[in-house]
JSON list of C-alpha atoms in Angstrom, two decimals:
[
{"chain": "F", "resi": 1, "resn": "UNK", "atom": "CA", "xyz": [0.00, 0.00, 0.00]},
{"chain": "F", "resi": 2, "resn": "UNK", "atom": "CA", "xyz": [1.65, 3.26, -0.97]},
{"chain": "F", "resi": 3, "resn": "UNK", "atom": "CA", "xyz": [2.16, 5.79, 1.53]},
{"chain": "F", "resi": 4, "resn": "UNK", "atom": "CA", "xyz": [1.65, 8.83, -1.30]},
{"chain": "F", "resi": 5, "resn": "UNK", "atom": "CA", "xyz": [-0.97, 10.73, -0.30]},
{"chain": "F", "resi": 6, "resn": "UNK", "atom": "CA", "xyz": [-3.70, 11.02, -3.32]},
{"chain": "F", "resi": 7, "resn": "UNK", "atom": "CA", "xyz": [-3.57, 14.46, -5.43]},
{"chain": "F", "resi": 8, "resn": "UNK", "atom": "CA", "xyz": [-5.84, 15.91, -8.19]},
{"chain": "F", "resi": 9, "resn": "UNK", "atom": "CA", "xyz": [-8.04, 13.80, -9.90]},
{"chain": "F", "resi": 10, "resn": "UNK", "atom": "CA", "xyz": [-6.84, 10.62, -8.07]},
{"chain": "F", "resi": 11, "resn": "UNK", "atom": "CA", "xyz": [-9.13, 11.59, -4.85]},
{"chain": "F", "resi": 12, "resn": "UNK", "atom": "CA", "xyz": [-12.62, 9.56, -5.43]},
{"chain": "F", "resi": 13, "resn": "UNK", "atom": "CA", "xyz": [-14.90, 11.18, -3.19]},
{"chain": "F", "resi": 14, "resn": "UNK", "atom": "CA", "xyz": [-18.11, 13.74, -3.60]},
{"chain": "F", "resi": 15, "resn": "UNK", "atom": "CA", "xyz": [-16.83, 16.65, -1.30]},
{"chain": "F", "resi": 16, "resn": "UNK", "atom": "CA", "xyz": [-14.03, 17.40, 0.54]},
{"chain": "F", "resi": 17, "resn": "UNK", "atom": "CA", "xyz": [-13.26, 19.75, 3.51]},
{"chain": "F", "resi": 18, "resn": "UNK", "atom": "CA", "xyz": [-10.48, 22.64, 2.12]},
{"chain": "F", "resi": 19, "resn": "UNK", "atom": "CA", "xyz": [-7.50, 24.63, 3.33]},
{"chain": "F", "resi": 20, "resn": "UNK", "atom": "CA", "xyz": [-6.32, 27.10, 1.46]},
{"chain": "F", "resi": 21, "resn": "UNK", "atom": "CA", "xyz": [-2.92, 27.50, 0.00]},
{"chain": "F", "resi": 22, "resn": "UNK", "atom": "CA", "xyz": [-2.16, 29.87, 3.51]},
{"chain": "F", "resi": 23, "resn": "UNK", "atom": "CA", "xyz": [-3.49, 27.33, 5.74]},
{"chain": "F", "resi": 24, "resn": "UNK", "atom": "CA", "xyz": [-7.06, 28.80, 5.69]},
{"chain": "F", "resi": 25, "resn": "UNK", "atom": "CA", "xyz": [-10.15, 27.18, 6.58]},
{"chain": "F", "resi": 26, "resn": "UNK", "atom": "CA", "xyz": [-12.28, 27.39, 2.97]},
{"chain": "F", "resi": 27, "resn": "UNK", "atom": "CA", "xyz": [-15.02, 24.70, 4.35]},
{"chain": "F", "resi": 28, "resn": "UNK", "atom": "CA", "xyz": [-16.78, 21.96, 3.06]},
{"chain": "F", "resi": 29, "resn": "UNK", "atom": "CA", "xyz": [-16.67, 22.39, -1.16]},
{"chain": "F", "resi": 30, "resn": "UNK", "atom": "CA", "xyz": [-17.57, 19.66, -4.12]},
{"chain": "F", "resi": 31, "resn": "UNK", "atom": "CA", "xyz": [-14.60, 18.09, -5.49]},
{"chain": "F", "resi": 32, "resn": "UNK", "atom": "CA", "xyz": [-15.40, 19.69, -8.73]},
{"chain": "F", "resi": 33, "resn": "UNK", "atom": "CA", "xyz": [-15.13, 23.02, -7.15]},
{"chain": "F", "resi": 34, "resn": "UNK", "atom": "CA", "xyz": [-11.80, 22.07, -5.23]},
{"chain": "F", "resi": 35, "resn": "UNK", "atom": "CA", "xyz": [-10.44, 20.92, -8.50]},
{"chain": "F", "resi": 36, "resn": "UNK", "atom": "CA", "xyz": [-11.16, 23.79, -10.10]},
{"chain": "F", "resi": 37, "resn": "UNK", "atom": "CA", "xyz": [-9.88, 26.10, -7.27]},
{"chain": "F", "resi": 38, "resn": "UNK", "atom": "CA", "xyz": [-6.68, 24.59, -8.08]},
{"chain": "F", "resi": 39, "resn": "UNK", "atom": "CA", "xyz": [-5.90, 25.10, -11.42]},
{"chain": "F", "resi": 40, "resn": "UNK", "atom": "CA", "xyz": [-7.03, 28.75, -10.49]},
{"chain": "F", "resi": 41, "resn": "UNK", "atom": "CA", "xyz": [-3.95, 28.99, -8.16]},
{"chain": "F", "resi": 42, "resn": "UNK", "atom": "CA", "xyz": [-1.75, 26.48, -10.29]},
{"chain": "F", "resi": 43, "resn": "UNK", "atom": "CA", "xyz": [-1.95, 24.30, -7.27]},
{"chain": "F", "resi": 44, "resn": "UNK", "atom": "CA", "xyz": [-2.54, 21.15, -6.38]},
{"chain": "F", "resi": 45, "resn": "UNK", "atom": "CA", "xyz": [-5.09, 19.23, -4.52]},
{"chain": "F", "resi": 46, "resn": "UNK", "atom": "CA", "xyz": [-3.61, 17.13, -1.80]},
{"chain": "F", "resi": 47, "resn": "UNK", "atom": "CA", "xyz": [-5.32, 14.86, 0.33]},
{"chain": "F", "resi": 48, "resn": "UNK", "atom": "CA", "xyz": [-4.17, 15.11, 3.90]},
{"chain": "F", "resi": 49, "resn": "UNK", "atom": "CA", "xyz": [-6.48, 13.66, 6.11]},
{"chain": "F", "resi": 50, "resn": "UNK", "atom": "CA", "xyz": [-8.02, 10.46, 4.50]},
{"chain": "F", "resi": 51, "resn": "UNK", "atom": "CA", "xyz": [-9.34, 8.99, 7.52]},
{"chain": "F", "resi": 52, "resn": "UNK", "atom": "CA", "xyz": [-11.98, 12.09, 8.13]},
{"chain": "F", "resi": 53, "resn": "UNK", "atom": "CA", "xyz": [-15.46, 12.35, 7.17]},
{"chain": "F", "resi": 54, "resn": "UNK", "atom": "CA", "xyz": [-15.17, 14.12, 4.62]},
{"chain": "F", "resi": 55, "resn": "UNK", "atom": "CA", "xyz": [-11.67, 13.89, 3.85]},
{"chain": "F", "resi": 56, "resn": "UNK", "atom": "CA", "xyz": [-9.77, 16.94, 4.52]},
{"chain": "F", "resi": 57, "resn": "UNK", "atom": "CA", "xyz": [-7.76, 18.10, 1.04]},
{"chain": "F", "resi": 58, "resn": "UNK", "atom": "CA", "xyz": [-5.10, 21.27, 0.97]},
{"chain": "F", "resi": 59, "resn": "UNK", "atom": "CA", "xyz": [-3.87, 23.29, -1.85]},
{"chain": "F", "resi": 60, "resn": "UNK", "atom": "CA", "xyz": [-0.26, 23.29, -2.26]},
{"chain": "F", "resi": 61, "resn": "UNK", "atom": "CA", "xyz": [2.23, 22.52, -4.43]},
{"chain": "F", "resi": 62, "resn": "UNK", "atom": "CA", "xyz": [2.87, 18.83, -4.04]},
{"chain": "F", "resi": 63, "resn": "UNK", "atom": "CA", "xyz": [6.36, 19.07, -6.01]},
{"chain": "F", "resi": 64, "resn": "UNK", "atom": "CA", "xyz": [8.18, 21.79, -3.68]},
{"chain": "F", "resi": 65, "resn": "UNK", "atom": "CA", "xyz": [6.61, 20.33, -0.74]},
{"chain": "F", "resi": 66, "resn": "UNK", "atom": "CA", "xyz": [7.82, 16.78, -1.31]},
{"chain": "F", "resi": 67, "resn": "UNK", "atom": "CA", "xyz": [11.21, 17.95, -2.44]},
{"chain": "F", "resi": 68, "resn": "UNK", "atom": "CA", "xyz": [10.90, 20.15, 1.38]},
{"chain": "F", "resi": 69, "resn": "UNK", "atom": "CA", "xyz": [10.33, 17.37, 3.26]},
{"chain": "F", "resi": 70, "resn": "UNK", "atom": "CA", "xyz": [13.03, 14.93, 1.95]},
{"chain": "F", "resi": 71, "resn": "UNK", "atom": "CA", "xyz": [15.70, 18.11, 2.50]},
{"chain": "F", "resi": 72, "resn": "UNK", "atom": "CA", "xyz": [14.29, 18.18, 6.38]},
{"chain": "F", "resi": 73, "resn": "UNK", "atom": "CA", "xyz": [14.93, 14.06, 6.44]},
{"chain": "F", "resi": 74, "resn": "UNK", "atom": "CA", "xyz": [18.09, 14.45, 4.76]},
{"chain": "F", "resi": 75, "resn": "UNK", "atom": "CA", "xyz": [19.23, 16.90, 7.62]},
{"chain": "F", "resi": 76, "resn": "UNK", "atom": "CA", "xyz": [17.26, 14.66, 10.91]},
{"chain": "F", "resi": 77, "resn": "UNK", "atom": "CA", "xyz": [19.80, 11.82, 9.30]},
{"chain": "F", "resi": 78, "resn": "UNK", "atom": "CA", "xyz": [22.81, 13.90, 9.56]},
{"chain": "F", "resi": 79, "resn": "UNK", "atom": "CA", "xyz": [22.68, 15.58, 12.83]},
{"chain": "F", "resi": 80, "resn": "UNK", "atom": "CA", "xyz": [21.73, 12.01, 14.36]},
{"chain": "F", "resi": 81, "resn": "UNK", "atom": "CA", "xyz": [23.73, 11.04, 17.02]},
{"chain": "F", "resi": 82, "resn": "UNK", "atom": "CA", "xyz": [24.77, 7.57, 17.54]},
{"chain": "F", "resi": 83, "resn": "UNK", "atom": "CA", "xyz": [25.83, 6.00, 20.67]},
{"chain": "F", "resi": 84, "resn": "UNK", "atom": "CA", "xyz": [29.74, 4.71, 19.97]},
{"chain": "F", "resi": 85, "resn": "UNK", "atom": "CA", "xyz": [32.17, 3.34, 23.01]},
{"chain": "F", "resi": 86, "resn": "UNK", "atom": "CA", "xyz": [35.58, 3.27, 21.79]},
{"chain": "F", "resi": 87, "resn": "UNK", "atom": "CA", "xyz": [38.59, 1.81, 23.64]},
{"chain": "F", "resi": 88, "resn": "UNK", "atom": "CA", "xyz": [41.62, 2.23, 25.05]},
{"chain": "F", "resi": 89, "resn": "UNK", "atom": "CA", "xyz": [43.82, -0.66, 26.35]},
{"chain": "F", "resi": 90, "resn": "UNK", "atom": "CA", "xyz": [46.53, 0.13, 28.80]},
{"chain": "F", "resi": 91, "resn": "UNK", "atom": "CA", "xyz": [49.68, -1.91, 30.55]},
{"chain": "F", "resi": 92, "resn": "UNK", "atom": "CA", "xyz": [49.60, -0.74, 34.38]},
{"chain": "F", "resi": 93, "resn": "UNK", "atom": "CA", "xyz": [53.31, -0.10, 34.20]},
{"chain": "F", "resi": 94, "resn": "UNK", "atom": "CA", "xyz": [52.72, 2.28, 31.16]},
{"chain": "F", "resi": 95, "resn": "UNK", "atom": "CA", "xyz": [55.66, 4.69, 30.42]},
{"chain": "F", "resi": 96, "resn": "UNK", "atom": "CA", "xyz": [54.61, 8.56, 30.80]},
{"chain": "F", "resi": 97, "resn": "UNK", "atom": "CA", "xyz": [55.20, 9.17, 26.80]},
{"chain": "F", "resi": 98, "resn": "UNK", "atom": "CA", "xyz": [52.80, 6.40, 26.06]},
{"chain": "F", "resi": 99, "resn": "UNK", "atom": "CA", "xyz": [50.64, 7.48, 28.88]},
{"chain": "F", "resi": 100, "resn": "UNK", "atom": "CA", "xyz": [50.81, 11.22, 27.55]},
{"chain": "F", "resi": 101, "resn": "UNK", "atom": "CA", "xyz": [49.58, 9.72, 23.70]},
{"chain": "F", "resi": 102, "resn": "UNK", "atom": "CA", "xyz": [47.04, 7.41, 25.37]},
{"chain": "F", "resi": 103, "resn": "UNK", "atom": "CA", "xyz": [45.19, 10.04, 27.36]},
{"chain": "F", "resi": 104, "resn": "UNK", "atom": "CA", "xyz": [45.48, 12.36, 24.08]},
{"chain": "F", "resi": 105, "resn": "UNK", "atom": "CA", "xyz": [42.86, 9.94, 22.08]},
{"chain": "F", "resi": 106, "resn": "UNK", "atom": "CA", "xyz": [40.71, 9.66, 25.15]},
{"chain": "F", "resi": 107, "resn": "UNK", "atom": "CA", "xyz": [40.50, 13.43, 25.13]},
{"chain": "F", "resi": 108, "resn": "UNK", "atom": "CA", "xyz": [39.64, 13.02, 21.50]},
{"chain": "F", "resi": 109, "resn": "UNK", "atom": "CA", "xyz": [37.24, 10.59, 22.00]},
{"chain": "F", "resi": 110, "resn": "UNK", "atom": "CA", "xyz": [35.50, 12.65, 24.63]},
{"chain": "F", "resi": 111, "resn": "UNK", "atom": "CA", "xyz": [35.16, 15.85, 23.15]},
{"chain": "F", "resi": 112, "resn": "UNK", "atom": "CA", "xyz": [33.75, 14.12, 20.47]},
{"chain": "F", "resi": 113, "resn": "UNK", "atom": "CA", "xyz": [31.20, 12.67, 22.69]},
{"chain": "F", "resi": 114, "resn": "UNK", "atom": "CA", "xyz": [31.88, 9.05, 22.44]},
{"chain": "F", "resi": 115, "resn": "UNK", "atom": "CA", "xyz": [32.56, 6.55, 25.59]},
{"chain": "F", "resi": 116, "resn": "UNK", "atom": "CA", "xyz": [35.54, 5.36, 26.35]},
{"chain": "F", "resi": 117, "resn": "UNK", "atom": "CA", "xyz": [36.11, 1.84, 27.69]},
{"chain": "F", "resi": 118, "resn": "UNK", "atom": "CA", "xyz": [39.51, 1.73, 29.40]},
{"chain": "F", "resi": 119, "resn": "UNK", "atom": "CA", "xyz": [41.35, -1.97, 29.72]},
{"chain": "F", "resi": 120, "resn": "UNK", "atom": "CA", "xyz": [44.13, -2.12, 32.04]},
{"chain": "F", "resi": 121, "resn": "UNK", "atom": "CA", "xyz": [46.12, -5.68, 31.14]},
{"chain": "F", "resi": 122, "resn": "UNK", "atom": "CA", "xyz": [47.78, -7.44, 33.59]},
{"chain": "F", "resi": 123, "resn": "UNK", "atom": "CA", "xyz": [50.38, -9.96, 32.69]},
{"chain": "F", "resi": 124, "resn": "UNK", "atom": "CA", "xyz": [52.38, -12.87, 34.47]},
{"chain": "F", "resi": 125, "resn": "UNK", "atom": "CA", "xyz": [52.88, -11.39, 38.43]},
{"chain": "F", "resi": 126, "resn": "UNK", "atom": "CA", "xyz": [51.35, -7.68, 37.84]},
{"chain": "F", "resi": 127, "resn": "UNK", "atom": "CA", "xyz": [48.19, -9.87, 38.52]},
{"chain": "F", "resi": 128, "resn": "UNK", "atom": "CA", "xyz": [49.00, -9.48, 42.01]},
{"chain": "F", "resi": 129, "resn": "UNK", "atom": "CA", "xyz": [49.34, -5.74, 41.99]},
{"chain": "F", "resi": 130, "resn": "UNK", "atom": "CA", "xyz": [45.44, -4.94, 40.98]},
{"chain": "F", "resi": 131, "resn": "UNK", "atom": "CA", "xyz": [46.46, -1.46, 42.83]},
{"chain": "F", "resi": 132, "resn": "UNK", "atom": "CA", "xyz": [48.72, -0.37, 40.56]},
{"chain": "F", "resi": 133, "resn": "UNK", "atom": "CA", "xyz": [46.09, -0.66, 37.40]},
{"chain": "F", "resi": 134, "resn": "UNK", "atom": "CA", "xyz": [43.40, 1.14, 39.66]},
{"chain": "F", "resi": 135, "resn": "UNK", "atom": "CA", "xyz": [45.83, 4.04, 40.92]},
{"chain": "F", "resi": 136, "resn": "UNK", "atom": "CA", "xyz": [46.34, 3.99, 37.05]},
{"chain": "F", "resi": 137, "resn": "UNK", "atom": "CA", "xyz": [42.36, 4.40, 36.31]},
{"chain": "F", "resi": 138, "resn": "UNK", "atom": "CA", "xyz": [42.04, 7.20, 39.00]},
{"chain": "F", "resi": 139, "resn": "UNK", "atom": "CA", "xyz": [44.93, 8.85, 37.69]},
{"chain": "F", "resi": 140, "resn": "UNK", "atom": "CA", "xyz": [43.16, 8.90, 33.99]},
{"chain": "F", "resi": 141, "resn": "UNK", "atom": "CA", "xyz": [40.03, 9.65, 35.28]},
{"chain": "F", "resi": 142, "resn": "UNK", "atom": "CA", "xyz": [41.20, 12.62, 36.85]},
{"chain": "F", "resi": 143, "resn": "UNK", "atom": "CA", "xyz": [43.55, 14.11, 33.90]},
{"chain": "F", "resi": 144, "resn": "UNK", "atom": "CA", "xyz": [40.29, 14.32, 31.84]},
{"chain": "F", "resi": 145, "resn": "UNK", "atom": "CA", "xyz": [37.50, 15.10, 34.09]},
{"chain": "F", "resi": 146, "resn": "UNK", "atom": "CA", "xyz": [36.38, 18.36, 32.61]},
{"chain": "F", "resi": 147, "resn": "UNK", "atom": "CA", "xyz": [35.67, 16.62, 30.04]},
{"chain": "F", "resi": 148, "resn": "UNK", "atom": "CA", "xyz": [34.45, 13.18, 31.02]},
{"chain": "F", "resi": 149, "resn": "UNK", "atom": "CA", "xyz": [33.10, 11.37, 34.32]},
{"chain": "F", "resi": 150, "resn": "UNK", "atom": "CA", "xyz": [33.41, 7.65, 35.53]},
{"chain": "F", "resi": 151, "resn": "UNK", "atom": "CA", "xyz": [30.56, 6.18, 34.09]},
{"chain": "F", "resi": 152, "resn": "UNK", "atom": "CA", "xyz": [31.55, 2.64, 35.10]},
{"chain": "F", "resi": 153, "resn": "UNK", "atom": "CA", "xyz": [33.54, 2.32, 38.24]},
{"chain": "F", "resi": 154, "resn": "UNK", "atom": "CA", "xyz": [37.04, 0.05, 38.03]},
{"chain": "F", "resi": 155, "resn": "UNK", "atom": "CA", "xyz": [36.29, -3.92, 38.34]},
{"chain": "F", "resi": 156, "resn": "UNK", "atom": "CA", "xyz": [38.52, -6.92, 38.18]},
{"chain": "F", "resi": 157, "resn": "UNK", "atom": "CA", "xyz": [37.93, -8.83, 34.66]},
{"chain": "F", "resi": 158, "resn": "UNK", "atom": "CA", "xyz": [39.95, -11.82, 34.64]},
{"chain": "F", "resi": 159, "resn": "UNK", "atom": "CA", "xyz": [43.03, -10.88, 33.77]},
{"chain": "F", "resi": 160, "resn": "UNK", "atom": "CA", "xyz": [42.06, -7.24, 33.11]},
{"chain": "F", "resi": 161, "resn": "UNK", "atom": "CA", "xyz": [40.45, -4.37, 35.38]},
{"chain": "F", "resi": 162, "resn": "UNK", "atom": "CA", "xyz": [37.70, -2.34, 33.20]},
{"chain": "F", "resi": 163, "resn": "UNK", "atom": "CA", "xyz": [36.89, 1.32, 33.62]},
{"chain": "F", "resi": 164, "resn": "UNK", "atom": "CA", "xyz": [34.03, 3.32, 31.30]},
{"chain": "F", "resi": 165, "resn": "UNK", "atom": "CA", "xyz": [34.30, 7.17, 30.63]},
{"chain": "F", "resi": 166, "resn": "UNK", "atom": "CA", "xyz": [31.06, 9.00, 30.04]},
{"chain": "F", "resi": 167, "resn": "UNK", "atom": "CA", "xyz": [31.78, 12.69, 28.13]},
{"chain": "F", "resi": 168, "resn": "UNK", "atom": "CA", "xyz": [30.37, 15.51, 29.63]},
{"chain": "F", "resi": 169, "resn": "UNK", "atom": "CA", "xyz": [28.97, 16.71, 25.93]},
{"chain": "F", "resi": 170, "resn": "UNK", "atom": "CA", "xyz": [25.83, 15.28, 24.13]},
{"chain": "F", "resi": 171, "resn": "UNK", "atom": "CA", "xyz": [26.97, 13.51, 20.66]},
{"chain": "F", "resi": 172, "resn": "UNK", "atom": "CA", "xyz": [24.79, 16.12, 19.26]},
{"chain": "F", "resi": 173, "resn": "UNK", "atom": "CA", "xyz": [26.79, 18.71, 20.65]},
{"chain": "F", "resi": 174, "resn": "UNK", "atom": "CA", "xyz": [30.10, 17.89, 19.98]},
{"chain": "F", "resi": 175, "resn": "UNK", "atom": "CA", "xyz": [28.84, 17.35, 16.13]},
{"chain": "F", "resi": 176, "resn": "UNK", "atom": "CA", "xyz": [27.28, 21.07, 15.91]},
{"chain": "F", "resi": 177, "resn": "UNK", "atom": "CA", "xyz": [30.59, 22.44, 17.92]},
{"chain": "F", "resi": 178, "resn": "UNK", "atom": "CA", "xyz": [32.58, 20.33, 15.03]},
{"chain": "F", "resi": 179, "resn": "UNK", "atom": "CA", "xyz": [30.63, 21.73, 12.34]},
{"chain": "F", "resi": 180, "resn": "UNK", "atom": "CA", "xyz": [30.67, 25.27, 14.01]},
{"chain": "F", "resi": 181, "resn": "UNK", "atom": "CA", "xyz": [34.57, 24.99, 13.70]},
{"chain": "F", "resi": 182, "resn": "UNK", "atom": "CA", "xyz": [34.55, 23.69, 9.96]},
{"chain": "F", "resi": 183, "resn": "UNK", "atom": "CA", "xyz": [32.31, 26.94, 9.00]},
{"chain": "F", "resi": 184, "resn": "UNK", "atom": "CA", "xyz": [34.78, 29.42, 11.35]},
{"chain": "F", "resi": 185, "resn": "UNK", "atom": "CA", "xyz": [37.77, 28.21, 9.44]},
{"chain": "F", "resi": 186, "resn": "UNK", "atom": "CA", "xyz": [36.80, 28.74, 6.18]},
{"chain": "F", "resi": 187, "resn": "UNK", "atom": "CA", "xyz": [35.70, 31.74, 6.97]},
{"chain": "F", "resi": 188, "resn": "UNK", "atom": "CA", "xyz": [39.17, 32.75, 8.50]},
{"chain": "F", "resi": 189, "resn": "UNK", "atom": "CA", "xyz": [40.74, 30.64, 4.93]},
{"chain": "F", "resi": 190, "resn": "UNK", "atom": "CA", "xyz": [38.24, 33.35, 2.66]},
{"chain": "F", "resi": 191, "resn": "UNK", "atom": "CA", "xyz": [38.98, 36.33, 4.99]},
{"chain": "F", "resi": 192, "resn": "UNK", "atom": "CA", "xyz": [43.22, 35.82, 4.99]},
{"chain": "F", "resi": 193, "resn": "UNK", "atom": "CA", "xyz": [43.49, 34.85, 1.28]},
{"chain": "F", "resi": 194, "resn": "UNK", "atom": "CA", "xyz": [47.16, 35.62, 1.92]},
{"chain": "F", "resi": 195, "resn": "UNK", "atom": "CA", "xyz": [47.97, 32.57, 4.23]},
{"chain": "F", "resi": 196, "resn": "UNK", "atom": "CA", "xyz": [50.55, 30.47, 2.56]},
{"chain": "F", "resi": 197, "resn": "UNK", "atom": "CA", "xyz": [49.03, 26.86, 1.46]},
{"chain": "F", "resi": 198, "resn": "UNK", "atom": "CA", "xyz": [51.80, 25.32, 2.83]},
{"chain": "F", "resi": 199, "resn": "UNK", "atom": "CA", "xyz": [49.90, 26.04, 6.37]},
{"chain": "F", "resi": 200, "resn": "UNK", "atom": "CA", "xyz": [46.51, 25.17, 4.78]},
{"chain": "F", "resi": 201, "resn": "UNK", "atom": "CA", "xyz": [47.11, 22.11, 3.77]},
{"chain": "F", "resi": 202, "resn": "UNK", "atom": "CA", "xyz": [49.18, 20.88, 7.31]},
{"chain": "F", "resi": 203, "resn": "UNK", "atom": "CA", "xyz": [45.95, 21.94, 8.66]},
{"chain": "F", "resi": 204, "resn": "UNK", "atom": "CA", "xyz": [44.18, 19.35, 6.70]},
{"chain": "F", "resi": 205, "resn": "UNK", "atom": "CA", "xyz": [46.62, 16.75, 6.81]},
{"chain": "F", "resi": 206, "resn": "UNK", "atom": "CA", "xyz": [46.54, 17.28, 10.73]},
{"chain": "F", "resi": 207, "resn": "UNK", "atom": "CA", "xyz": [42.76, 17.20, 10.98]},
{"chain": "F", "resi": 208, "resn": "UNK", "atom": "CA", "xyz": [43.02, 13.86, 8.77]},
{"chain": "F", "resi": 209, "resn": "UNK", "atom": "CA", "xyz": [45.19, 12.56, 11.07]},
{"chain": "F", "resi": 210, "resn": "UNK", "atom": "CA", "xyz": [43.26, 13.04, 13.82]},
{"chain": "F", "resi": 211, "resn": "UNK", "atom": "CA", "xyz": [39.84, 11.48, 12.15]},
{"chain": "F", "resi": 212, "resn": "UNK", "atom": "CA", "xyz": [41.85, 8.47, 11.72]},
{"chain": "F", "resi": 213, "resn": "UNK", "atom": "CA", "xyz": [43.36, 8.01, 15.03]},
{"chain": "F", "resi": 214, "resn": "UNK", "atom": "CA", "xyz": [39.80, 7.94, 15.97]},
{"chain": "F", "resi": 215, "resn": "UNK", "atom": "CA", "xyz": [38.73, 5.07, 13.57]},
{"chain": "F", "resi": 216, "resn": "UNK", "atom": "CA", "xyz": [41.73, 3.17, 13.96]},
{"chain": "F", "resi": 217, "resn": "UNK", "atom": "CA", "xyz": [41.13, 2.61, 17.74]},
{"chain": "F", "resi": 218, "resn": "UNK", "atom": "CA", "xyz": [38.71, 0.23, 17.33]},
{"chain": "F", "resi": 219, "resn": "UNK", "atom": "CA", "xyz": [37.43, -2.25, 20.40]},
{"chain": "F", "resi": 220, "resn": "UNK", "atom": "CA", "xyz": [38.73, -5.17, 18.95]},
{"chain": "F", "resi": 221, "resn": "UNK", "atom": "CA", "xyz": [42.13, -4.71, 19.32]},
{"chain": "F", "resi": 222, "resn": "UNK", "atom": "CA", "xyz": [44.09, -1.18, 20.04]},
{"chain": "F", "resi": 223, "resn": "UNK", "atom": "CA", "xyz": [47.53, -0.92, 19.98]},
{"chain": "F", "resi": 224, "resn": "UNK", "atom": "CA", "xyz": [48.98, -2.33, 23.29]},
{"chain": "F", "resi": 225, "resn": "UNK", "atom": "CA", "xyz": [51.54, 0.39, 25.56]}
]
């Protein structure tokens, strides 16, 4: 059964109730005369309440608000947020370099409104020392808590002790801050037409960097410290 709504000479019934092309209430007119109304305003006649006794029709034009409507779908599908955890895997006797580039993606991954599963790994007789992997957590936890809270408090997993991030920011916020910063640098790029492209195009190569840092930490297996 289609979901089109009938138009014009497609709607089978005596009378109709009609809105205007404004959204005024024109009452209860023949089909003939709603027809005709139409082609007067090179409309059409578009049936938007089936279900009612008599149906209730509207004249519009069916083309531009079709073409409308799948614009405003278009955009609900883009600024939809979906719910991603990433993750992080960590040794408990981390060195502070790796610690420094480790704590850099979960920044990344918070501000950009994603969770953040954190996996300390224990190995041979560090399973002993469960301390040192939840001094580690804390520590973590605390480097990035503007921008993050413990979602998931520390807890033994086998051979691993598990920690979840929550980000402060709505997925739907970090995406219109993101896009807010696309639109502020091209304005800067169209406002300094001098800047050498040299620095442009580090810019972009940096910002691609980034955006793959992000996809290449996936759950299944992140690079080890």
């Amino acid at each position: 059964m289609s979901a089109e709504p009938r138009i014009n000479d497609r709607i089978r019934v005596p009378e109709v109730r009609l809105v205007g092309p404004s959204g005024e209430q024109v009452g209860i007119v023949p089909l003939a005369k709603a027809l005709e109304l139409a082609q007067e305003y090179d409309l059409d006649l578009v049936e938007v309440a089936a279900t009612a006794r008599p149906p209730v029709c509207k004249l519009m034009d069916y083309g531009k608000f079709k073409y409308e409507s799948a614009m405003k779908a278009r955009e609900a599908r883009k600024n939809q947020a979906h719910t991603v955890i990433k993750e992080m895997k960590l040794r408990p006797k981390i060195d502070p370099h790796d610690y420094d580039t480790k704590k850099g993606h979960v920044v990344r991954f918070l501000k950009q409104g994603d969770k953040v599963k954190i996996t300390i790994m224990f190995r041979g007789r560090e399973q002993s020392r469960p301390e040192l992997g939840y001094r580690l957590l804390q520590r973590l936890a605390e480097d990035v808590q503007d921008l993050g809270f413990v979602e998931s408090n520390p807890k033994q997993d086998g051979r691993n002790m598990i920690m979840v991030l929550g980000p402060h920011k709505k997925k739907t916020e970090a995406m219109a801050e993101a896009r807010q910063a696309q639109e502020a640098r091209k304005a800067d790029a169209k406002a300094n037409p001098g800047r050498s492209q040299n620095a442009a195009d580090t810019e972009d190569v940096d910002a691609e960097t980034a955006e793959d840092v992000d996809v290449e930490a996936p759950a299944e297996a992140p690079a080890e410290a």
